[in-house]
């Protein structure tokens, strides 16, 4: 009997454009209406504001000329938000008037947080679609508890030496449990890259802090910190600018290094591959000028900064898609609850990879 030695045909990938077509003037109109109506309605309209904002950015983000879609409805967001607010109010009242009960409530929250994280990630994923196929999240409560509760404790007990590994495990949890239709995301992120990034951040921080102290010492003329009040206003402003520049630079280093590594090490196998080529100095310039624009415009430049950030990220991203992409089907049912997502926002435990 003849044996078929024909090897599996290699999947062909085609490079496709990643585009963002949003405009500052358009988004400013959406943003200012959202702000005013949210104020007038005492926050109720914020659910509609969320949907309008996300729908605008999704619709203007295109991969291979196909836009993403945000599927959540305002009433879904509103119901989840009201439940989350009620939860926070009850927690605050119990903690203030019944301290002992509040202590037990706080302990209970430790066990609730992983569920909130999973539900929030699942809702966000299922409300996102591309080519009429939705994303999904498959993480479990047990894995989330280990990843977001136990591992950070290990990181702290190790005097933060294990924290880069902990951050890698958190990102890995989110990535490996994400799917497009029935196709899981595969990730090959490495712990080494997180440690190298952490070391670079530490080195830049040490050098930056030393530079700030050197500037202060020079401005004091060697008289010591006791004479700090006598430094000129110009010198104090200069020192403050260097301090903020250091913060932005450290943020840029971490964001760029980790995003590039994650994108370059993650793919939908036989379906899509991604690349990121962000540069530290260009991203540093972006976030620094965004900050200054928002400060000097009293916040009114926010829509412009959001648009230019989205455009920069799109330009810094490349994608290759195989012919199999058109064959992916949506296999999941509706998921209508956004309580986990809103509770995560209420307690400031939102999870993002980059």
mmCIF file of C-alpha atoms in Angstrom:
data_model
loop_
_atom_site.group_PDB
_atom_site.id
_atom_site.type_symbol
_atom_site.label_atom_id
_atom_site.label_comp_id
_atom_site.label_asym_id
_atom_site.label_seq_id
_atom_site.Cartn_x
_atom_site.Cartn_y
_atom_site.Cartn_z
ATOM 1 C CA UNK A 1 0.000 0.000 0.000
ATOM 2 C CA UNK A 2 1.383 3.430 -0.970
ATOM 3 C CA UNK A 3 1.920 5.894 1.834
ATOM 4 C CA UNK A 4 0.925 9.494 1.207
ATOM 5 C CA UNK A 5 3.980 11.538 2.135
ATOM 6 C CA UNK A 6 2.459 14.825 1.034
ATOM 7 C CA UNK A 7 3.175 17.415 3.728
ATOM 8 C CA UNK A 8 0.601 19.789 5.026
ATOM 9 C CA UNK A 9 0.364 22.808 2.765
ATOM 10 C CA UNK A 10 1.831 25.885 4.384
ATOM 11 C CA UNK A 11 -0.682 28.595 5.193
ATOM 12 C CA UNK A 12 -0.128 31.745 3.163
ATOM 13 C CA UNK A 13 -0.367 35.096 4.923
ATOM 14 C CA UNK A 14 -0.941 38.436 3.248
ATOM 15 C CA UNK A 15 0.125 41.699 4.846
ATOM 16 C CA UNK A 16 -2.880 43.975 5.341
ATOM 17 C CA UNK A 17 -3.147 47.623 6.431
ATOM 18 C CA UNK A 18 -4.061 48.681 9.968
ATOM 19 C CA UNK A 19 -5.771 52.065 9.794
ATOM 20 C CA UNK A 20 -7.418 54.580 12.066
ATOM 21 C CA UNK A 21 -9.509 57.206 10.301
ATOM 22 C CA UNK A 22 -10.975 59.131 13.237
ATOM 23 C CA UNK A 23 -10.682 62.929 13.277
ATOM 24 C CA UNK A 24 -10.256 65.279 16.203
ATOM 25 C CA UNK A 25 -13.076 67.618 15.177
ATOM 26 C CA UNK A 26 -15.565 64.763 14.832
ATOM 27 C CA UNK A 27 -14.677 63.208 18.152
ATOM 28 C CA UNK A 28 -14.699 66.589 19.912
ATOM 29 C CA UNK A 29 -18.375 66.960 18.924
ATOM 30 C CA UNK A 30 -19.171 63.519 20.342
ATOM 31 C CA UNK A 31 -17.101 64.096 23.470
ATOM 32 C CA UNK A 32 -18.499 67.509 24.406
ATOM 33 C CA UNK A 33 -22.095 66.313 23.973
ATOM 34 C CA UNK A 34 -21.304 63.255 26.099
ATOM 35 C CA UNK A 35 -19.854 65.422 28.858
ATOM 36 C CA UNK A 36 -22.702 67.949 28.902
ATOM 37 C CA UNK A 37 -25.501 65.360 28.806
ATOM 38 C CA UNK A 38 -23.801 63.245 31.473
ATOM 39 C CA UNK A 39 -23.692 66.301 33.743
ATOM 40 C CA UNK A 40 -27.304 67.305 33.022
ATOM 41 C CA UNK A 41 -28.609 63.765 33.629
ATOM 42 C CA UNK A 42 -26.476 63.310 36.782
ATOM 43 C CA UNK A 43 -24.431 60.569 35.133
ATOM 44 C CA UNK A 44 -27.252 58.522 33.625
ATOM 45 C CA UNK A 45 -26.263 59.453 30.072
ATOM 46 C CA UNK A 46 -22.734 58.179 30.736
ATOM 47 C CA UNK A 47 -23.864 54.721 29.578
ATOM 48 C CA UNK A 48 -24.818 56.159 26.186
ATOM 49 C CA UNK A 49 -21.580 58.175 26.211
ATOM 50 C CA UNK A 50 -19.558 54.997 26.681
ATOM 51 C CA UNK A 51 -21.267 53.264 23.769
ATOM 52 C CA UNK A 52 -20.946 56.301 21.479
ATOM 53 C CA UNK A 53 -17.248 56.699 22.271
ATOM 54 C CA UNK A 54 -16.335 53.043 21.858
ATOM 55 C CA UNK A 55 -18.471 52.701 18.737
ATOM 56 C CA UNK A 56 -16.680 55.684 17.170
ATOM 57 C CA UNK A 57 -13.189 54.349 17.845
ATOM 58 C CA UNK A 58 -14.093 50.794 16.817
ATOM 59 C CA UNK A 59 -15.770 51.936 13.593
ATOM 60 C CA UNK A 60 -12.742 54.019 12.675
ATOM 61 C CA UNK A 61 -10.257 51.214 13.353
ATOM 62 C CA UNK A 62 -9.873 49.065 10.262
ATOM 63 C CA UNK A 63 -7.945 45.889 9.585
ATOM 64 C CA UNK A 64 -7.725 44.898 5.916
ATOM 65 C CA UNK A 65 -10.317 47.636 5.202
ATOM 66 C CA UNK A 66 -12.838 45.988 7.556
ATOM 67 C CA UNK A 67 -13.884 47.985 10.627
ATOM 68 C CA UNK A 68 -14.360 46.618 14.128
ATOM 69 C CA UNK A 69 -17.780 46.886 15.790
ATOM 70 C CA UNK A 70 -18.847 47.543 19.363
ATOM 71 C CA UNK A 71 -22.038 45.598 20.077
ATOM 72 C CA UNK A 72 -23.010 46.665 23.604
ATOM 73 C CA UNK A 73 -26.266 48.561 24.128
ATOM 74 C CA UNK A 74 -26.553 51.595 26.416
ATOM 75 C CA UNK A 75 -29.140 49.897 28.636
ATOM 76 C CA UNK A 76 -26.762 46.982 29.204
ATOM 77 C CA UNK A 77 -24.095 49.406 30.361
ATOM 78 C CA UNK A 78 -26.571 51.403 32.477
ATOM 79 C CA UNK A 79 -27.877 48.321 34.297
ATOM 80 C CA UNK A 80 -24.369 47.123 35.022
ATOM 81 C CA UNK A 81 -23.322 50.591 36.146
ATOM 82 C CA UNK A 82 -26.284 50.960 38.519
ATOM 83 C CA UNK A 83 -25.574 47.560 40.052
ATOM 84 C CA UNK A 84 -21.905 48.423 40.456
ATOM 85 C CA UNK A 85 -22.742 51.784 42.074
ATOM 86 C CA UNK A 86 -25.204 50.106 44.446
ATOM 87 C CA UNK A 87 -22.526 47.595 45.355
ATOM 88 C CA UNK A 88 -19.995 50.358 46.102
ATOM 89 C CA UNK A 89 -22.535 52.359 48.156
ATOM 90 C CA UNK A 90 -23.454 49.329 50.266
ATOM 91 C CA UNK A 91 -19.789 48.516 50.787
ATOM 92 C CA UNK A 92 -19.036 52.117 51.878
ATOM 93 C CA UNK A 93 -21.996 52.273 54.274
ATOM 94 C CA UNK A 94 -21.197 48.936 55.859
ATOM 95 C CA UNK A 95 -17.514 49.878 56.250
ATOM 96 C CA UNK A 96 -18.316 53.272 57.831
ATOM 97 C CA UNK A 97 -21.117 52.276 60.230
ATOM 98 C CA UNK A 98 -20.223 48.654 60.968
ATOM 99 C CA UNK A 99 -16.406 48.434 60.953
ATOM 100 C CA UNK A 100 -16.307 44.742 61.893
ATOM 101 C CA UNK A 101 -18.792 43.826 59.180
ATOM 102 C CA UNK A 102 -16.852 46.082 56.827
ATOM 103 C CA UNK A 103 -13.703 44.079 57.586
ATOM 104 C CA UNK A 104 -15.423 40.846 56.610
ATOM 105 C CA UNK A 105 -16.815 42.608 53.544
ATOM 106 C CA UNK A 106 -13.293 43.658 52.578
ATOM 107 C CA UNK A 107 -12.064 40.093 52.932
ATOM 108 C CA UNK A 108 -14.980 38.909 50.814
ATOM 109 C CA UNK A 109 -13.981 41.424 48.130
ATOM 110 C CA UNK A 110 -10.652 39.640 47.756
ATOM 111 C CA UNK A 111 -12.581 36.597 46.554
ATOM 112 C CA UNK A 112 -15.005 38.665 44.469
ATOM 113 C CA UNK A 113 -12.351 40.597 42.521
ATOM 114 C CA UNK A 114 -11.264 37.638 40.332
ATOM 115 C CA UNK A 115 -14.891 37.075 39.311
ATOM 116 C CA UNK A 116 -15.270 40.778 38.488
ATOM 117 C CA UNK A 117 -12.117 40.669 36.371
ATOM 118 C CA UNK A 118 -13.230 37.602 34.424
ATOM 119 C CA UNK A 119 -16.727 38.942 33.835
ATOM 120 C CA UNK A 120 -15.397 42.323 32.710
ATOM 121 C CA UNK A 121 -12.952 40.759 30.253
ATOM 122 C CA UNK A 122 -15.654 38.419 28.938
ATOM 123 C CA UNK A 123 -18.136 41.234 28.412
ATOM 124 C CA UNK A 124 -15.607 43.479 26.642
ATOM 125 C CA UNK A 125 -14.545 40.604 24.388
ATOM 126 C CA UNK A 126 -18.047 39.503 23.472
ATOM 127 C CA UNK A 127 -19.090 43.047 22.699
ATOM 128 C CA UNK A 128 -16.276 43.356 20.136
ATOM 129 C CA UNK A 129 -16.648 41.964 16.632
ATOM 130 C CA UNK A 130 -14.744 41.923 13.357
ATOM 131 C CA UNK A 131 -16.289 40.772 10.069
ATOM 132 C CA UNK A 132 -19.460 39.912 12.037
ATOM 133 C CA UNK A 133 -17.538 37.470 14.246
ATOM 134 C CA UNK A 134 -17.222 38.226 17.930
ATOM 135 C CA UNK A 135 -14.286 37.803 20.250
ATOM 136 C CA UNK A 136 -14.626 35.823 23.457
ATOM 137 C CA UNK A 137 -12.829 35.286 26.741
ATOM 138 C CA UNK A 138 -12.507 31.837 28.347
ATOM 139 C CA UNK A 139 -10.661 32.551 31.587
ATOM 140 C CA UNK A 140 -11.925 30.823 34.731
ATOM 141 C CA UNK A 141 -12.428 32.138 38.243
ATOM 142 C CA UNK A 142 -9.834 29.763 39.727
ATOM 143 C CA UNK A 143 -7.103 30.790 37.303
ATOM 144 C CA UNK A 144 -7.960 34.472 37.820
ATOM 145 C CA UNK A 145 -7.750 34.064 41.608
ATOM 146 C CA UNK A 146 -4.283 32.553 41.347
ATOM 147 C CA UNK A 147 -3.120 35.130 38.778
ATOM 148 C CA UNK A 148 -4.486 38.344 40.288
ATOM 149 C CA UNK A 149 -4.581 37.539 44.017
ATOM 150 C CA UNK A 150 -1.984 34.906 44.918
ATOM 151 C CA UNK A 151 0.774 35.796 42.455
ATOM 152 C CA UNK A 152 0.891 39.522 43.433
ATOM 153 C CA UNK A 153 1.325 38.374 47.039
ATOM 154 C CA UNK A 154 4.293 36.290 45.886
ATOM 155 C CA UNK A 155 5.634 39.366 44.098
ATOM 156 C CA UNK A 156 5.427 41.489 47.261
ATOM 157 C CA UNK A 157 6.919 38.761 49.495
ATOM 158 C CA UNK A 158 9.852 38.480 47.095
ATOM 159 C CA UNK A 159 10.586 42.194 47.688
ATOM 160 C CA UNK A 160 9.188 42.767 44.188
ATOM 161 C CA UNK A 161 11.914 40.659 42.564
ATOM 162 C CA UNK A 162 9.257 38.321 41.154
ATOM 163 C CA UNK A 163 6.973 41.149 39.992
ATOM 164 C CA UNK A 164 8.093 41.129 36.308
ATOM 165 C CA UNK A 165 7.229 37.424 36.183
ATOM 166 C CA UNK A 166 3.879 38.163 37.854
ATOM 167 C CA UNK A 167 3.099 40.822 35.234
ATOM 168 C CA UNK A 168 4.000 38.361 32.487
ATOM 169 C CA UNK A 169 1.612 35.777 33.979
ATOM 170 C CA UNK A 170 -1.184 38.373 34.120
ATOM 171 C CA UNK A 171 -0.717 39.263 30.461
ATOM 172 C CA UNK A 172 -0.484 35.594 29.552
ATOM 173 C CA UNK A 173 -3.771 34.886 31.335
ATOM 174 C CA UNK A 174 -5.592 37.534 29.307
ATOM 175 C CA UNK A 175 -3.999 36.660 25.968
ATOM 176 C CA UNK A 176 -4.205 32.864 26.108
ATOM 177 C CA UNK A 177 -7.887 32.972 27.060
ATOM 178 C CA UNK A 178 -8.934 35.295 24.233
ATOM 179 C CA UNK A 179 -10.493 33.901 21.067
ATOM 180 C CA UNK A 180 -11.839 35.168 17.767
ATOM 181 C CA UNK A 181 -14.878 33.058 17.033
ATOM 182 C CA UNK A 182 -13.647 29.559 17.878
ATOM 183 C CA UNK A 183 -9.955 30.317 17.210
ATOM 184 C CA UNK A 184 -7.858 30.791 20.378
ATOM 185 C CA UNK A 185 -5.069 33.322 20.611
ATOM 186 C CA UNK A 186 -1.633 31.725 20.995
ATOM 187 C CA UNK A 187 1.092 33.597 22.857
ATOM 188 C CA UNK A 188 4.826 33.000 23.261
ATOM 189 C CA UNK A 189 5.708 35.912 25.537
ATOM 190 C CA UNK A 190 8.889 35.420 27.550
ATOM 191 C CA UNK A 191 9.650 36.206 31.183
ATOM 192 C CA UNK A 192 13.134 37.359 30.146
ATOM 193 C CA UNK A 193 11.724 40.313 28.199
ATOM 194 C CA UNK A 194 9.781 41.526 31.235
ATOM 195 C CA UNK A 195 12.905 41.415 33.410
ATOM 196 C CA UNK A 196 15.019 43.191 30.785
ATOM 197 C CA UNK A 197 12.354 45.893 30.526
ATOM 198 C CA UNK A 198 12.152 46.213 34.314
ATOM 199 C CA UNK A 199 15.935 46.551 34.557
ATOM 200 C CA UNK A 200 15.959 49.225 31.849
ATOM 201 C CA UNK A 201 13.186 51.120 33.639
ATOM 202 C CA UNK A 202 15.097 50.861 36.931
ATOM 203 C CA UNK A 203 18.329 52.062 35.326
ATOM 204 C CA UNK A 204 16.662 55.054 33.663
ATOM 205 C CA UNK A 205 14.860 55.892 36.916
ATOM 206 C CA UNK A 206 18.092 55.847 38.938
ATOM 207 C CA UNK A 207 19.887 58.002 36.372
ATOM 208 C CA UNK A 208 16.922 60.395 36.164
ATOM 209 C CA UNK A 209 16.612 60.795 39.917
ATOM 210 C CA UNK A 210 20.357 61.359 40.195
ATOM 211 C CA UNK A 211 20.111 64.017 37.475
ATOM 212 C CA UNK A 212 17.265 65.759 39.324
ATOM 213 C CA UNK A 213 19.271 65.825 42.569
ATOM 214 C CA UNK A 214 22.287 67.152 40.663
ATOM 215 C CA UNK A 215 20.185 69.958 39.182
ATOM 216 C CA UNK A 216 18.744 70.831 42.602
ATOM 217 C CA UNK A 217 22.186 70.769 44.204
ATOM 218 C CA UNK A 218 23.603 73.023 41.498
ATOM 219 C CA UNK A 219 20.672 75.435 41.857
ATOM 220 C CA UNK A 220 21.286 75.558 45.619
ATOM 221 C CA UNK A 221 24.913 76.438 45.054
ATOM 222 C CA UNK A 222 25.993 73.624 47.358
ATOM 223 C CA UNK A 223 24.131 75.030 50.363
ATOM 224 C CA UNK A 224 22.083 71.884 50.974
ATOM 225 C CA UNK A 225 18.390 71.065 50.896
ATOM 226 C CA UNK A 226 17.683 73.505 53.719
ATOM 227 C CA UNK A 227 17.977 76.315 51.191
ATOM 228 C CA UNK A 228 15.449 74.739 48.827
ATOM 229 C CA UNK A 229 12.890 77.495 49.480
ATOM 230 C CA UNK A 230 15.357 79.995 48.124
ATOM 231 C CA UNK A 231 15.527 78.421 44.682
ATOM 232 C CA UNK A 232 14.157 80.643 41.970
ATOM 233 C CA UNK A 233 10.758 79.929 40.484
ATOM 234 C CA UNK A 234 12.401 79.184 37.135
ATOM 235 C CA UNK A 235 14.644 76.555 38.737
ATOM 236 C CA UNK A 236 11.694 74.917 40.495
ATOM 237 C CA UNK A 237 9.728 74.790 37.242
ATOM 238 C CA UNK A 238 12.739 73.294 35.471
ATOM 239 C CA UNK A 239 13.063 70.653 38.174
ATOM 240 C CA UNK A 240 9.364 69.844 37.919
ATOM 241 C CA UNK A 241 9.583 69.480 34.146
ATOM 242 C CA UNK A 242 12.520 67.091 34.477
ATOM 243 C CA UNK A 243 10.536 65.073 37.033
ATOM 244 C CA UNK A 244 7.504 64.754 34.746
ATOM 245 C CA UNK A 245 9.743 64.024 31.776
ATOM 246 C CA UNK A 246 11.244 61.132 33.734
ATOM 247 C CA UNK A 247 7.785 59.756 34.508
ATOM 248 C CA UNK A 248 6.771 59.951 30.844
ATOM 249 C CA UNK A 249 10.050 58.391 29.705
ATOM 250 C CA UNK A 250 9.724 55.442 32.102
ATOM 251 C CA UNK A 251 6.106 54.971 30.990
ATOM 252 C CA UNK A 252 7.174 55.075 27.337
ATOM 253 C CA UNK A 253 9.957 52.527 27.839
ATOM 254 C CA UNK A 254 7.666 50.036 29.555
ATOM 255 C CA UNK A 255 4.763 50.520 27.143
ATOM 256 C CA UNK A 256 6.888 50.273 23.999
ATOM 257 C CA UNK A 257 9.020 47.323 25.062
ATOM 258 C CA UNK A 258 6.128 45.228 26.368
ATOM 259 C CA UNK A 259 3.702 46.094 23.547
ATOM 260 C CA UNK A 260 6.253 45.274 20.874
ATOM 261 C CA UNK A 261 7.116 41.985 22.554
ATOM 262 C CA UNK A 262 3.483 40.978 23.095
ATOM 263 C CA UNK A 263 2.424 41.758 19.532
ATOM 264 C CA UNK A 264 5.468 40.066 18.043
ATOM 265 C CA UNK A 265 4.898 36.946 20.162
ATOM 266 C CA UNK A 266 1.146 36.485 19.777
ATOM 267 C CA UNK A 267 -0.981 35.158 16.920
ATOM 268 C CA UNK A 268 -4.188 33.456 15.927
ATOM 269 C CA UNK A 269 -2.541 30.316 14.594
ATOM 270 C CA UNK A 270 -3.052 29.836 10.835
ATOM 271 C CA UNK A 271 -5.263 32.922 10.900
ATOM 272 C CA UNK A 272 -3.492 36.163 11.794
ATOM 273 C CA UNK A 273 -0.084 37.416 12.887
ATOM 274 C CA UNK A 274 0.773 40.790 14.363
ATOM 275 C CA UNK A 275 3.793 43.061 14.676
ATOM 276 C CA UNK A 276 4.412 46.272 16.600
ATOM 277 C CA UNK A 277 7.229 48.709 15.855
ATOM 278 C CA UNK A 278 6.636 51.457 18.410
ATOM 279 C CA UNK A 279 9.693 53.600 19.207
ATOM 280 C CA UNK A 280 10.484 54.885 22.696
ATOM 281 C CA UNK A 281 11.305 58.474 21.745
ATOM 282 C CA UNK A 282 8.310 58.920 19.423
ATOM 283 C CA UNK A 283 5.906 57.522 21.999
ATOM 284 C CA UNK A 284 7.535 59.622 24.734
ATOM 285 C CA UNK A 285 6.988 62.713 22.588
ATOM 286 C CA UNK A 286 3.369 61.700 22.006
ATOM 287 C CA UNK A 287 2.371 61.230 25.645
ATOM 288 C CA UNK A 288 4.356 64.267 26.832
ATOM 289 C CA UNK A 289 2.758 66.625 24.311
ATOM 290 C CA UNK A 290 -0.657 65.071 24.997
ATOM 291 C CA UNK A 291 -0.224 65.856 28.691
ATOM 292 C CA UNK A 292 0.819 69.438 28.042
ATOM 293 C CA UNK A 293 -2.032 69.972 25.575
ATOM 294 C CA UNK A 294 -4.610 68.732 28.098
ATOM 295 C CA UNK A 295 -3.153 70.851 30.915
ATOM 296 C CA UNK A 296 -2.935 74.105 28.962
ATOM 297 C CA UNK A 297 -6.347 73.624 27.309
ATOM 298 C CA UNK A 298 -8.000 72.847 30.670
ATOM 299 C CA UNK A 299 -8.987 69.430 29.343
ATOM 300 C CA UNK A 300 -10.557 70.519 26.073
ATOM 301 C CA UNK A 301 -7.711 69.029 24.038
ATOM 302 C CA UNK A 302 -8.545 65.522 25.262
ATOM 303 C CA UNK A 303 -10.412 64.492 22.067
ATOM 304 C CA UNK A 304 -7.435 65.574 19.945
ATOM 305 C CA UNK A 305 -4.991 63.612 22.152
ATOM 306 C CA UNK A 306 -7.192 60.501 22.055
ATOM 307 C CA UNK A 307 -7.385 60.615 18.249
ATOM 308 C CA UNK A 308 -3.659 61.157 17.704
ATOM 309 C CA UNK A 309 -2.848 58.337 20.158
ATOM 310 C CA UNK A 310 -5.165 55.915 18.335
ATOM 311 C CA UNK A 311 -3.663 56.969 14.999
ATOM 312 C CA UNK A 312 -0.120 56.472 16.306
ATOM 313 C CA UNK A 313 -0.912 52.987 17.624
ATOM 314 C CA UNK A 314 -2.495 51.987 14.321
ATOM 315 C CA UNK A 315 0.524 53.216 12.340
ATOM 316 C CA UNK A 316 2.805 51.291 14.686
ATOM 317 C CA UNK A 317 0.965 48.023 14.075
ATOM 318 C CA UNK A 318 1.257 45.563 11.193
ATOM 319 C CA UNK A 319 -0.866 42.508 10.529
ATOM 320 C CA UNK A 320 -0.804 39.490 8.264
ATOM 321 C CA UNK A 321 -4.012 37.570 7.631
ATOM 322 C CA UNK A 322 -4.509 34.199 5.955
ATOM 323 C CA UNK A 323 -7.320 33.232 3.595
ATOM 324 C CA UNK A 324 -8.850 31.233 6.456
ATOM 325 C CA UNK A 325 -9.999 34.458 8.154
ATOM 326 C CA UNK A 326 -13.112 34.625 6.002
ATOM 327 C CA UNK A 327 -14.111 31.117 7.112
ATOM 328 C CA UNK A 328 -14.230 31.857 10.848
ATOM 329 C CA UNK A 329 -17.752 31.684 12.244
ATOM 330 C CA UNK A 330 -19.384 33.117 15.344
ATOM 331 C CA UNK A 331 -20.280 30.221 17.641
ATOM 332 C CA UNK A 332 -21.353 31.931 20.871
ATOM 333 C CA UNK A 333 -24.632 33.190 22.210
ATOM 334 C CA UNK A 334 -25.365 36.643 23.573
ATOM 335 C CA UNK A 335 -23.918 37.817 26.852
ATOM 336 C CA UNK A 336 -26.064 40.624 28.184
ATOM 337 C CA UNK A 337 -24.653 41.475 31.597
ATOM 338 C CA UNK A 338 -22.050 44.199 32.029
ATOM 339 C CA UNK A 339 -22.019 44.155 35.831
ATOM 340 C CA UNK A 340 -18.531 42.681 36.002
ATOM 341 C CA UNK A 341 -17.196 45.274 33.586
ATOM 342 C CA UNK A 342 -18.711 48.206 35.474
ATOM 343 C CA UNK A 343 -17.773 46.800 38.878
ATOM 344 C CA UNK A 344 -14.182 46.544 37.688
ATOM 345 C CA UNK A 345 -14.278 50.237 36.747
ATOM 346 C CA UNK A 346 -15.924 51.158 40.045
ATOM 347 C CA UNK A 347 -13.190 49.470 42.073
ATOM 348 C CA UNK A 348 -10.413 50.518 39.655
ATOM 349 C CA UNK A 349 -9.314 46.931 38.943
ATOM 350 C CA UNK A 350 -9.498 47.116 35.170
ATOM 351 C CA UNK A 351 -7.126 44.707 33.440
ATOM 352 C CA UNK A 352 -5.309 45.451 30.216
ATOM 353 C CA UNK A 353 -2.342 43.850 28.559
ATOM 354 C CA UNK A 354 -0.746 46.983 27.092
#
